[in-house]
Short mmCIF file of C-alpha atoms and ligand atoms in Angstrom, two decimals:
data_model
loop_
_atom_site.label_atom_id
_atom_site.label_comp_id
_atom_site.label_asym_id
_atom_site.label_seq_id
_atom_site.Cartn_x
_atom_site.Cartn_y
_atom_site.Cartn_z
CA MET J 480 -41.47 103.48 150.13
CA GLU J 481 -43.78 106.29 148.87
CA LYS J 482 -47.39 105.11 148.65
CA LEU J 483 -48.81 104.51 145.16
CA LYS J 484 -51.65 106.90 145.10
CA VAL J 485 -54.88 105.09 143.60
CA GLY J 486 -58.05 106.65 142.21
CA VAL J 487 -60.83 103.83 142.19
CA LEU J 488 -63.85 104.31 139.76
CA ALA J 489 -66.86 102.21 140.97
CA SER J 490 -70.62 101.82 140.35
CA GLY J 491 -71.83 99.33 142.80
CA THR J 492 -71.09 97.48 145.96
CA GLY J 493 -67.34 98.17 145.95
CA SER J 494 -66.46 94.90 147.74
CA ASN J 495 -63.15 95.04 145.63
CA LEU J 496 -62.62 98.65 146.71
CA GLN J 497 -63.02 97.56 150.27
CA ALA J 498 -60.46 94.79 149.59
CA ILE J 499 -57.98 97.41 148.40
CA ILE J 500 -58.73 99.75 151.43
CA ASP J 501 -58.45 97.19 153.86
CA ALA J 502 -54.93 95.88 152.48
CA SER J 503 -53.91 99.50 152.57
CA LEU J 504 -55.17 100.27 156.04
CA ALA J 505 -53.48 97.20 157.37
CA GLY J 506 -50.14 98.24 155.63
CA ASP J 507 -50.23 95.13 153.38
CA ILE J 508 -49.74 97.24 150.34
CA ASP J 509 -47.87 100.30 149.63
CA VAL J 510 -51.08 101.84 148.24
CA GLU J 511 -53.32 104.93 149.32
CA VAL J 512 -56.59 105.10 147.78
CA ALA J 513 -56.66 108.79 147.15
CA VAL J 514 -60.24 109.21 145.95
CA VAL J 515 -63.29 107.08 145.01
CA VAL J 516 -65.28 108.33 142.09
CA SER J 517 -68.75 106.98 141.16
CA ASP J 518 -71.41 107.69 138.48
CA VAL J 519 -74.09 106.39 140.83
CA GLU J 520 -74.90 108.82 143.81
CA ASP J 521 -76.06 106.18 145.98
CA ALA J 522 -73.32 103.64 145.14
CA VAL J 523 -72.40 101.42 148.23
CA ALA J 524 -68.74 102.16 147.02
CA LEU J 525 -69.08 105.72 147.94
CA GLU J 526 -70.30 104.74 151.34
CA ARG J 527 -67.41 102.36 152.05
CA ALA J 528 -64.85 105.29 150.91
CA ARG J 529 -66.56 107.83 153.31
CA ALA J 530 -66.37 105.20 156.15
CA ALA J 531 -62.76 104.76 155.48
CA GLY J 532 -62.08 108.52 155.56
CA VAL J 533 -61.37 108.38 151.74
CA PRO J 534 -62.58 111.41 149.61
CA ALA J 535 -65.90 110.08 147.76
CA VAL J 536 -67.16 111.86 144.67
CA HIS J 537 -70.24 111.45 142.73
CA VAL J 538 -70.01 112.78 139.22
CA PRO J 539 -73.30 112.31 137.59
CA PRO J 540 -72.67 110.46 134.12
CA GLY J 541 -74.87 112.56 131.88
CA LYS J 542 -77.38 111.48 129.36
CA TYR J 543 -76.02 108.19 128.07
CA ARG J 544 -76.51 104.73 129.42
CA THR J 545 -73.22 103.04 128.98
CA LYS J 546 -70.67 105.87 128.34
CA LEU J 547 -69.97 109.37 129.94
CA GLU J 548 -70.53 112.49 127.74
CA PRO J 549 -67.08 114.04 126.81
CA GLU J 550 -67.38 117.16 129.06
CA ILE J 551 -68.19 114.67 131.94
CA GLU J 552 -65.37 112.42 131.18
CA GLU J 553 -63.19 115.53 131.55
CA ARG J 554 -64.58 116.20 134.88
CA TYR J 555 -63.56 112.58 135.81
CA VAL J 556 -60.07 113.47 134.56
CA GLU J 557 -60.01 116.54 136.58
CA THR J 558 -61.20 114.97 139.63
CA LEU J 559 -58.86 112.25 139.75
CA GLU J 560 -55.85 114.73 138.98
CA GLU J 561 -57.06 116.95 141.75
CA HIS J 562 -56.40 114.06 144.07
CA GLY J 563 -53.03 113.30 142.58
CA VAL J 564 -53.48 109.69 141.38
CA ASP J 565 -50.88 107.61 139.85
CA VAL J 566 -53.09 104.83 138.70
CA ILE J 567 -56.86 104.46 138.23
CA ALA J 568 -58.46 101.15 139.38
CA LEU J 569 -61.79 100.33 137.92
CA ALA J 570 -63.86 98.31 140.38
CA GLY J 571 -67.16 97.57 138.92
CA PHE J 572 -67.44 100.73 137.04
CA MET J 573 -70.29 100.29 134.65
CA ARG J 574 -69.16 103.01 131.98
CA ILE J 575 -67.02 102.67 128.92
CA LEU J 576 -64.12 105.04 128.91
CA HIS J 577 -63.00 106.95 125.92
CA ASP J 578 -60.05 108.03 124.11
CA ASP J 579 -59.47 111.26 125.98
CA PHE J 580 -59.46 109.52 129.28
CA LEU J 581 -57.61 106.49 128.08
CA THR J 582 -54.84 108.82 126.42
CA HIS J 583 -54.57 110.97 129.54
CA PHE J 584 -54.00 107.92 131.74
CA ALA J 585 -52.39 105.87 129.26
CA GLY J 586 -50.76 102.69 130.79
CA ARG J 587 -51.99 103.68 134.17
CA ILE J 588 -55.71 102.20 134.17
CA ILE J 589 -56.30 98.70 135.44
CA ASN J 590 -59.54 96.67 135.71
CA ILE J 591 -60.70 93.57 137.32
CA HIS J 592 -62.84 91.13 135.46
CA PRO J 593 -64.64 88.04 136.85
CA SER J 594 -63.35 85.42 134.28
CA LEU J 595 -60.24 84.13 132.73
CA LEU J 596 -59.83 86.51 129.91
CA PRO J 597 -59.80 86.52 127.09
CA SER J 598 -62.71 83.92 127.55
CA PHE J 599 -65.81 85.67 128.60
CA PRO J 600 -65.48 89.25 128.30
CA GLY J 601 -68.43 91.63 128.83
CA LEU J 602 -71.43 91.51 131.21
CA ASP J 603 -72.04 88.76 133.82
CA ALA J 604 -68.96 86.97 132.83
CA GLN J 605 -69.58 84.36 135.76
CA ARG J 606 -72.95 83.62 134.05
CA GLN J 607 -71.39 83.21 130.70
CA ALA J 608 -68.74 80.77 132.03
CA TRP J 609 -71.43 78.64 134.02
CA GLU J 610 -73.81 78.50 131.04
CA TYR J 611 -70.73 77.28 129.00
CA GLY J 612 -69.84 74.44 131.20
CA VAL J 613 -66.36 75.29 131.70
CA ARG J 614 -64.55 73.48 134.44
CA TRP J 615 -62.34 76.16 135.53
CA SER J 616 -62.96 79.98 135.70
CA GLY J 617 -61.40 82.69 137.64
CA ALA J 618 -60.55 86.40 137.71
CA THR J 619 -58.15 88.73 135.76
CA VAL J 620 -56.59 91.86 136.57
CA HIS J 621 -55.53 93.64 133.38
CA PHE J 622 -54.48 96.87 131.85
CA VAL J 623 -57.22 98.90 130.25
CA ASP J 624 -57.24 99.53 126.44
CA ALA J 625 -59.88 100.76 123.98
CA GLY J 626 -61.43 97.24 123.82
CA VAL J 627 -63.91 95.62 126.16
CA ASP J 628 -61.75 93.57 128.53
CA THR J 629 -59.23 93.33 126.16
CA GLY J 630 -55.77 94.83 127.62
CA PRO J 631 -52.59 93.00 128.75
CA VAL J 632 -53.30 90.79 131.65
CA ILE J 633 -51.42 91.24 134.85
CA ILE J 634 -52.63 88.42 137.13
CA GLN J 635 -55.24 85.73 136.91
CA ALA J 636 -56.48 83.45 139.51
CA VAL J 637 -58.24 80.11 138.69
CA VAL J 638 -61.04 78.69 140.49
CA PRO J 639 -62.95 75.31 139.89
CA VAL J 640 -66.43 75.00 138.57
CA ARG J 641 -67.99 72.34 140.90
CA ASP J 642 -70.81 70.05 139.82
CA GLY J 643 -74.15 71.33 140.92
CA ASP J 644 -72.68 74.90 141.29
CA THR J 645 -75.23 77.95 140.87
CA ARG J 646 -74.02 80.78 138.88
CA ASP J 647 -74.04 82.71 142.32
CA GLN J 648 -71.92 79.93 144.03
CA LEU J 649 -69.40 80.27 141.11
CA ALA J 650 -69.59 84.21 141.35
CA ALA J 651 -68.73 84.00 145.14
CA ARG J 652 -65.83 81.86 144.61
CA ILE J 653 -64.57 84.11 142.00
CA LEU J 654 -65.12 87.19 144.07
CA GLU J 655 -62.94 85.81 146.90
CA GLU J 656 -60.17 85.47 144.48
CA GLU J 657 -60.81 89.12 142.97
CA HIS J 658 -60.39 90.45 146.58
CA ARG J 659 -56.90 88.58 147.05
CA ILE J 660 -55.31 89.46 143.43
CA TYR J 661 -56.55 93.22 143.04
CA PRO J 662 -54.40 94.34 145.90
CA MET J 663 -51.64 92.21 144.80
CA ALA J 664 -51.51 93.64 141.29
CA LEU J 665 -51.51 97.15 142.85
CA GLN J 666 -48.69 96.26 144.93
CA LEU J 667 -46.62 94.98 142.07
CA ILE J 668 -47.37 98.31 140.31
CA ALA J 669 -46.23 100.35 143.51
CA GLU J 670 -43.06 98.23 143.58
CA GLY J 671 -42.42 99.04 139.87
CA ARG J 672 -42.19 95.47 138.99
CA ILE J 673 -44.60 95.37 136.07
CA THR J 674 -43.56 95.89 132.46
CA VAL J 675 -45.56 95.91 129.40
CA ASP J 676 -44.25 94.95 126.00
CA GLY J 677 -46.75 94.70 123.31
CA GLY J 678 -49.59 92.82 124.83
CA ARG J 679 -47.55 90.90 127.35
CA VAL J 680 -46.98 91.81 130.90
CA SER J 681 -43.87 90.57 132.62
CA ILE J 682 -43.37 90.59 136.66
CA LEU J 683 -39.83 91.76 137.46
CA LYS J 684 -38.25 90.07 140.55
CA PRO J 685 -38.25 92.66 143.44
CA ARG J 686 -34.48 93.37 143.02
CA GLN J 687 -34.96 94.07 139.30
CA ALA J 688 -37.55 96.73 140.02
CA THR J 689 -36.24 100.18 139.23
CA GLU J 690 -38.90 102.35 137.72
CA PRO J 691 -41.30 104.18 139.54
CA VAL J 692 -44.92 103.62 138.46
CA ARG J 693 -45.34 107.03 136.93
CA GLU J 694 -42.94 105.93 134.13
CA THR J 695 -44.17 102.39 133.92
CA THR J 696 -46.31 103.05 131.00
CA GLY J 697 -47.73 100.15 128.95
CA GLU J 698 -49.77 100.50 125.63
CA GLY J 699 -52.54 98.85 127.19
CA ARG J 700 -55.99 100.30 127.77
CA GLY J 701 -59.10 98.01 128.55
CA ALA J 702 -62.50 98.20 129.66
C1 GRF Q 1049 -66.61 92.36 140.24
O1 GRF Q 1049 -67.21 91.03 139.97
C2 GRF Q 1049 -65.49 92.79 139.30
O2 GRF Q 1049 -64.88 91.74 138.67
C3 GRF Q 1049 -66.40 93.44 138.13
O3 GRF Q 1049 -67.45 94.16 138.63
C4 GRF Q 1049 -67.69 93.37 139.97
C5 GRF Q 1049 -67.69 94.47 141.00
O4 GRF Q 1049 -67.96 93.91 142.35
N1 GRF Q 1049 -65.78 94.23 137.18
P1 GRF Q 1049 -67.65 94.96 143.50
O5 GRF Q 1049 -68.48 96.41 143.25
O6 GRF Q 1049 -66.32 95.25 143.64
O7 GRF Q 1049 -68.15 94.36 144.86
#
């Protein structure tokens, strides 16, 4: 099977990036990480990419704190296109993406979020869940739309919140599941098994998969 070419955007530690790289190098998923782009020059994610022989590009974010300047967002598009990506995976990318980027890659951008969406969108979802006192939390891989953590849900994994847990213990339990389901979601896309109808994702059985990912577009966009 031809490999799905994934461009990863990451701002930080890149442990999800590493999980994707590891699964891809092990041949567990039909995915090639084609490029990693970061807004943070010394992001560990870029080091992880270089260590794995994956092109690692720093594109400075410009003058805003939470978003990219339009011309800079354009450079992100160009960089990803230069590397021929089919799908964009956000992995701890701390910038909100806007219309031009979202339209350019419509239906081909996914994100991982450390809660069971739609509960606890936004920053430090692990703390939000822990402070609320929920008994179960988890992780969500979803398509990206113009809202914050609102796009169609692809996969979720559930973890318990144990009595006496700290926020960090809960976050570590969730992260372990993130590392499991992010490669899994990419493999489903690589196999052409994801369809999106409105806000709802369906996962086809392997033999039903016919469409290559480039034509598997959903309306979804997320953050
Ligand atoms: C993860 O918790 C992910 O869910 C969130 O940002 C964090 C990134 O962690 N979107 P890492 O950089 O992949 O280690």
